[in-house]
């Protein structure tokens, strides 16, 4: 679900289903362009998903920034052109384009940048390491990199930083070849967070999150997903389920919320 171009987080999946099925009266009159402001009053962060599919424009990032209160941060999803199409080969200019598209216009509201890799992308230590080396570590370095954008962004680029701030990164992987301590050590060396995702059930991301991060966030994430799935299953087994549309909707919402839990866990030093 998107609000003003931003993909809302796990709780918003429940909000959207509530809007459509459980409590439609509560959301009556809320136009889509105001959804981001509405959600920002109830959540401290959302993920901007439009940046994954195409280069956005600085005016869009400025609009999103102005729609949320101070202290709110956006997780920005990295471009799929880099991860899915180029597969990390020859990506310096595409990376410059990504940062020049307006990411830095978020200023202090820029949170972690998430790089999600496709299920068919296999672990290549050399290629992955070279990509992590390319990533600018602060907003000033990102602004300098952004100046190397290509002609497609002429007249529609943002290549300045309002202050020097650290840029945080996270990666989400989905191929079993990443299930190696070498990969987690690589993330630690580059101070990149591991994205622990419970999307379609325990996969490489989930297994690596539990075995490698050595923190409390991963089991908590599993407990949240497990709790939501259990609630949904329990409701679906009720004999009078079909007579209770609200219960049906809540069960669907619980499954949806459990399926999009995404936690970004900083890798501790070895």
Tab-separated table of C-alpha atoms in Angstrom:
chain	number	residue	atom	x	y	z
A	1	UNK	CA	0.000	0.000	0.000
A	2	UNK	CA	1.292	3.485	-0.798
A	3	UNK	CA	0.620	6.924	0.570
A	4	UNK	CA	1.925	9.835	-1.442
A	5	UNK	CA	4.290	7.451	-3.191
A	6	UNK	CA	5.519	5.806	-0.001
A	7	UNK	CA	5.051	2.155	0.774
A	8	UNK	CA	3.675	1.923	4.273
A	9	UNK	CA	5.027	-0.530	6.806
A	10	UNK	CA	3.607	-3.628	8.438
A	11	UNK	CA	1.043	-1.771	10.533
A	12	UNK	CA	-0.274	0.076	7.503
A	13	UNK	CA	-1.265	-3.206	5.880
A	14	UNK	CA	-3.721	-3.544	8.733
A	15	UNK	CA	-4.761	0.108	8.327
A	16	UNK	CA	-5.533	-0.400	4.642
A	17	UNK	CA	-7.613	-3.502	5.270
A	18	UNK	CA	-9.394	-1.710	8.081
A	19	UNK	CA	-10.128	1.162	5.698
A	20	UNK	CA	-11.638	-1.185	3.154
A	21	UNK	CA	-13.388	-3.807	5.266
A	22	UNK	CA	-13.433	-3.397	9.041
A	23	UNK	CA	-13.901	0.318	9.795
A	24	UNK	CA	-14.701	2.082	6.512
A	25	UNK	CA	-16.523	4.891	8.338
A	26	UNK	CA	-13.371	5.814	10.250
A	27	UNK	CA	-11.542	6.539	7.004
A	28	UNK	CA	-14.376	8.251	5.185
A	29	UNK	CA	-13.246	11.477	3.570
A	30	UNK	CA	-9.502	10.770	3.815
A	31	UNK	CA	-8.158	11.376	0.309
A	32	UNK	CA	-5.084	9.481	-0.827
A	33	UNK	CA	-2.815	12.515	-0.962
A	34	UNK	CA	-3.353	12.974	2.799
A	35	UNK	CA	-2.656	9.364	3.735
A	36	UNK	CA	1.052	9.947	4.406
A	37	UNK	CA	0.278	12.745	6.875
A	38	UNK	CA	-2.362	10.550	8.484
A	39	UNK	CA	0.016	7.621	8.928
A	40	UNK	CA	2.835	9.902	10.145
A	41	UNK	CA	0.661	10.814	13.118
A	42	UNK	CA	0.557	7.136	14.108
A	43	UNK	CA	3.913	5.707	13.007
A	44	UNK	CA	7.502	7.042	13.230
A	45	UNK	CA	8.626	5.767	9.823
A	46	UNK	CA	7.533	4.385	6.461
A	47	UNK	CA	9.399	2.891	3.533
A	48	UNK	CA	9.432	4.788	0.255
A	49	UNK	CA	8.948	2.094	-2.343
A	50	UNK	CA	8.584	4.173	-5.508
A	51	UNK	CA	12.360	4.722	-5.563
A	52	UNK	CA	12.757	0.990	-6.188
A	53	UNK	CA	10.843	1.074	-9.464
A	54	UNK	CA	12.029	4.348	-10.981
A	55	UNK	CA	14.023	7.483	-10.299
A	56	UNK	CA	11.840	9.933	-8.419
A	57	UNK	CA	12.092	13.726	-8.568
A	58	UNK	CA	13.428	16.167	-5.961
A	59	UNK	CA	10.033	17.860	-5.660
A	60	UNK	CA	8.481	14.543	-4.641
A	61	UNK	CA	11.020	13.990	-1.871
A	62	UNK	CA	10.503	17.583	-0.699
A	63	UNK	CA	6.748	17.060	-0.619
A	64	UNK	CA	7.093	13.865	1.408
A	65	UNK	CA	9.501	15.590	3.782
A	66	UNK	CA	7.043	18.424	4.405
A	67	UNK	CA	4.169	15.982	4.967
A	68	UNK	CA	5.635	14.459	8.137
A	69	UNK	CA	6.647	15.878	11.533
A	70	UNK	CA	10.163	16.390	12.868
A	71	UNK	CA	11.676	13.174	14.135
A	72	UNK	CA	10.009	11.105	11.421
A	73	UNK	CA	12.363	9.184	9.097
A	74	UNK	CA	11.930	7.516	5.731
A	75	UNK	CA	13.506	4.221	4.790
A	76	UNK	CA	14.296	4.594	1.084
A	77	UNK	CA	14.382	1.523	-1.118
A	78	UNK	CA	17.345	1.371	-3.485
A	79	UNK	CA	16.764	1.227	-7.243
A	80	UNK	CA	16.034	-2.185	-8.726
A	81	UNK	CA	17.966	-1.087	-11.827
A	82	UNK	CA	21.088	-1.523	-9.666
A	83	UNK	CA	20.143	-4.723	-7.848
A	84	UNK	CA	17.910	-6.592	-10.292
A	85	UNK	CA	18.937	-5.428	-13.768
A	86	UNK	CA	22.590	-4.459	-13.497
A	87	UNK	CA	23.104	-6.981	-10.683
A	88	UNK	CA	25.793	-4.738	-9.196
A	89	UNK	CA	27.896	-4.657	-12.395
A	90	UNK	CA	29.034	-1.213	-13.521
A	91	UNK	CA	26.733	0.654	-11.159
A	92	UNK	CA	28.675	3.805	-10.289
A	93	UNK	CA	26.642	6.022	-12.636
A	94	UNK	CA	23.295	4.391	-11.741
A	95	UNK	CA	24.216	4.913	-8.083
A	96	UNK	CA	24.973	8.573	-8.808
A	97	UNK	CA	21.598	8.851	-10.546
A	98	UNK	CA	19.838	7.331	-7.555
A	99	UNK	CA	21.289	9.877	-5.131
A	100	UNK	CA	20.823	12.751	-7.607
A	101	UNK	CA	17.121	11.961	-7.985
A	102	UNK	CA	16.324	13.757	-4.713
A	103	UNK	CA	17.105	11.339	-1.907
A	104	UNK	CA	19.247	13.953	-0.163
A	105	UNK	CA	16.366	16.453	-0.224
A	106	UNK	CA	14.903	14.512	2.721
A	107	UNK	CA	17.595	16.062	4.934
A	108	UNK	CA	17.361	14.854	8.553
A	109	UNK	CA	14.353	12.704	7.642
A	110	UNK	CA	16.478	10.355	5.532
A	111	UNK	CA	16.646	7.021	7.317
A	112	UNK	CA	18.255	3.777	6.157
A	113	UNK	CA	18.575	2.928	2.476
A	114	UNK	CA	17.447	-0.632	1.799
A	115	UNK	CA	18.948	-2.689	-1.021
A	116	UNK	CA	16.698	-5.644	-1.749
A	117	UNK	CA	18.108	-8.378	-3.961
A	118	UNK	CA	16.083	-10.730	-6.163
A	119	UNK	CA	15.645	-14.424	-5.331
A	120	UNK	CA	17.861	-15.409	-8.274
A	121	UNK	CA	20.820	-13.233	-7.186
A	122	UNK	CA	23.604	-15.510	-5.905
A	123	UNK	CA	26.256	-14.473	-3.413
A	124	UNK	CA	29.408	-13.192	-5.099
A	125	UNK	CA	31.836	-11.958	-2.452
A	126	UNK	CA	33.936	-9.854	-4.839
A	127	UNK	CA	31.008	-8.169	-6.581
A	128	UNK	CA	29.102	-7.600	-3.352
A	129	UNK	CA	32.164	-6.210	-1.591
A	130	UNK	CA	32.898	-3.809	-4.454
A	131	UNK	CA	29.317	-2.543	-4.296
A	132	UNK	CA	29.517	-1.893	-0.558
A	133	UNK	CA	32.777	-0.009	-1.142
A	134	UNK	CA	30.970	2.275	-3.605
A	135	UNK	CA	28.286	3.333	-1.144
A	136	UNK	CA	28.865	6.848	0.242
A	137	UNK	CA	28.987	6.872	4.021
A	138	UNK	CA	27.648	10.365	4.634
A	139	UNK	CA	25.435	12.883	2.907
A	140	UNK	CA	28.314	15.082	1.727
A	141	UNK	CA	29.992	12.120	0.040
A	142	UNK	CA	26.626	11.176	-1.474
A	143	UNK	CA	26.190	14.708	-2.831
A	144	UNK	CA	29.623	14.524	-4.437
A	145	UNK	CA	28.785	11.159	-5.990
A	146	UNK	CA	25.436	12.521	-7.216
A	147	UNK	CA	27.257	15.140	-9.313
A	148	UNK	CA	28.362	12.278	-11.554
A	149	UNK	CA	24.805	11.623	-12.744
A	150	UNK	CA	24.172	11.177	-16.440
A	151	UNK	CA	22.222	13.359	-18.860
A	152	UNK	CA	18.871	11.863	-17.934
A	153	UNK	CA	18.870	13.897	-14.743
A	154	UNK	CA	19.972	17.200	-16.258
A	155	UNK	CA	17.608	19.890	-14.990
A	156	UNK	CA	15.960	17.593	-12.435
A	157	UNK	CA	18.764	16.643	-10.035
A	158	UNK	CA	19.519	17.356	-6.375
A	159	UNK	CA	23.248	17.260	-5.642
A	160	UNK	CA	23.620	19.067	-2.335
A	161	UNK	CA	23.505	18.153	1.341
A	162	UNK	CA	22.128	20.512	3.959
A	163	UNK	CA	24.504	19.024	6.559
A	164	UNK	CA	26.961	16.171	6.930
A	165	UNK	CA	25.083	13.172	8.263
A	166	UNK	CA	25.831	9.494	8.350
A	167	UNK	CA	23.975	7.373	5.786
A	168	UNK	CA	22.861	3.961	6.995
A	169	UNK	CA	22.372	0.976	4.714
A	170	UNK	CA	20.655	-2.381	4.947
A	171	UNK	CA	20.534	-5.326	2.562
A	172	UNK	CA	17.793	-7.893	2.087
A	173	UNK	CA	18.764	-11.153	0.389
A	174	UNK	CA	16.651	-14.105	-0.749
A	175	UNK	CA	19.020	-16.685	-2.246
A	176	UNK	CA	20.333	-19.566	-0.070
A	177	UNK	CA	23.907	-19.017	-1.299
A	178	UNK	CA	24.078	-16.084	1.145
A	179	UNK	CA	23.774	-18.468	4.079
A	180	UNK	CA	27.441	-18.263	4.947
A	181	UNK	CA	29.332	-16.569	7.811
A	182	UNK	CA	31.502	-14.864	5.180
A	183	UNK	CA	28.544	-12.764	4.054
A	184	UNK	CA	27.725	-11.639	7.581
A	185	UNK	CA	31.384	-10.797	8.188
A	186	UNK	CA	31.333	-8.679	5.011
A	187	UNK	CA	28.368	-6.712	6.333
A	188	UNK	CA	30.128	-6.164	9.659
A	189	UNK	CA	33.269	-4.870	7.968
A	190	UNK	CA	31.248	-2.314	6.009
A	191	UNK	CA	28.919	-1.445	8.897
A	192	UNK	CA	25.855	-2.416	6.860
A	193	UNK	CA	22.689	-3.692	8.522
A	194	UNK	CA	21.119	-7.019	7.677
A	195	UNK	CA	17.448	-6.853	6.791
A	196	UNK	CA	15.591	-9.575	8.614
A	197	UNK	CA	12.419	-10.162	6.608
A	198	UNK	CA	9.535	-12.545	7.193
A	199	UNK	CA	7.793	-12.363	3.854
A	200	UNK	CA	6.708	-15.771	2.605
A	201	UNK	CA	7.861	-17.734	5.625
A	202	UNK	CA	11.349	-18.520	6.952
A	203	UNK	CA	13.892	-18.293	4.128
A	204	UNK	CA	17.586	-17.368	3.852
A	205	UNK	CA	16.914	-13.903	5.270
A	206	UNK	CA	15.124	-15.285	8.314
A	207	UNK	CA	17.622	-18.081	8.950
A	208	UNK	CA	20.602	-15.769	8.622
A	209	UNK	CA	18.939	-13.179	10.843
A	210	UNK	CA	18.544	-15.660	13.679
A	211	UNK	CA	21.953	-17.301	13.350
A	212	UNK	CA	24.081	-14.263	12.581
A	213	UNK	CA	22.859	-11.082	14.215
A	214	UNK	CA	23.065	-12.314	17.801
A	215	UNK	CA	20.458	-9.818	18.991
A	216	UNK	CA	16.985	-9.789	20.491
A	217	UNK	CA	15.279	-8.166	17.516
A	218	UNK	CA	15.159	-11.285	15.365
A	219	UNK	CA	13.366	-13.590	17.825
A	220	UNK	CA	11.022	-10.711	18.615
A	221	UNK	CA	10.290	-10.397	14.917
A	222	UNK	CA	9.540	-14.073	14.686
A	223	UNK	CA	7.305	-13.866	17.755
A	224	UNK	CA	5.328	-10.987	16.229
A	225	UNK	CA	4.825	-12.846	12.949
A	226	UNK	CA	3.985	-16.076	14.724
A	227	UNK	CA	1.490	-14.298	16.970
A	228	UNK	CA	-0.284	-12.690	14.012
A	229	UNK	CA	-0.412	-15.925	12.049
A	230	UNK	CA	-1.760	-17.792	15.084
A	231	UNK	CA	-4.462	-15.183	15.605
A	232	UNK	CA	-5.465	-15.421	11.957
A	233	UNK	CA	-5.542	-19.213	12.000
A	234	UNK	CA	-7.593	-19.262	15.192
A	235	UNK	CA	-10.132	-16.857	13.740
A	236	UNK	CA	-10.361	-18.774	10.479
A	237	UNK	CA	-11.296	-21.966	12.358
A	238	UNK	CA	-14.270	-20.425	14.099
A	239	UNK	CA	-17.505	-22.101	13.026
A	240	UNK	CA	-19.338	-18.819	12.646
A	241	UNK	CA	-16.480	-17.163	10.755
A	242	UNK	CA	-18.490	-16.672	7.577
A	243	UNK	CA	-21.167	-14.865	9.563
A	244	UNK	CA	-18.640	-12.364	10.922
A	245	UNK	CA	-17.137	-10.254	8.125
A	246	UNK	CA	-15.090	-8.236	10.630
A	247	UNK	CA	-13.394	-11.410	11.882
A	248	UNK	CA	-12.677	-12.472	8.321
A	249	UNK	CA	-11.151	-9.087	7.565
A	250	UNK	CA	-9.048	-9.089	10.709
A	251	UNK	CA	-7.721	-12.558	9.897
A	252	UNK	CA	-6.706	-11.334	6.452
A	253	UNK	CA	-5.126	-8.238	7.977
A	254	UNK	CA	-3.179	-10.333	10.489
A	255	UNK	CA	-1.782	-12.549	7.749
A	256	UNK	CA	-0.886	-9.473	5.688
A	257	UNK	CA	0.839	-7.759	8.592
A	258	UNK	CA	2.816	-10.877	9.443
A	259	UNK	CA	3.908	-11.263	5.842
A	260	UNK	CA	5.560	-7.853	5.545
A	261	UNK	CA	7.550	-7.571	8.763
A	262	UNK	CA	10.950	-6.145	7.892
A	263	UNK	CA	13.553	-5.440	10.549
A	264	UNK	CA	16.937	-3.875	9.805
A	265	UNK	CA	19.483	-5.220	12.272
A	266	UNK	CA	22.938	-3.718	12.642
A	267	UNK	CA	25.585	-6.426	12.571
A	268	UNK	CA	27.651	-6.383	15.805
A	269	UNK	CA	31.405	-6.589	15.648
A	270	UNK	CA	32.858	-10.084	15.705
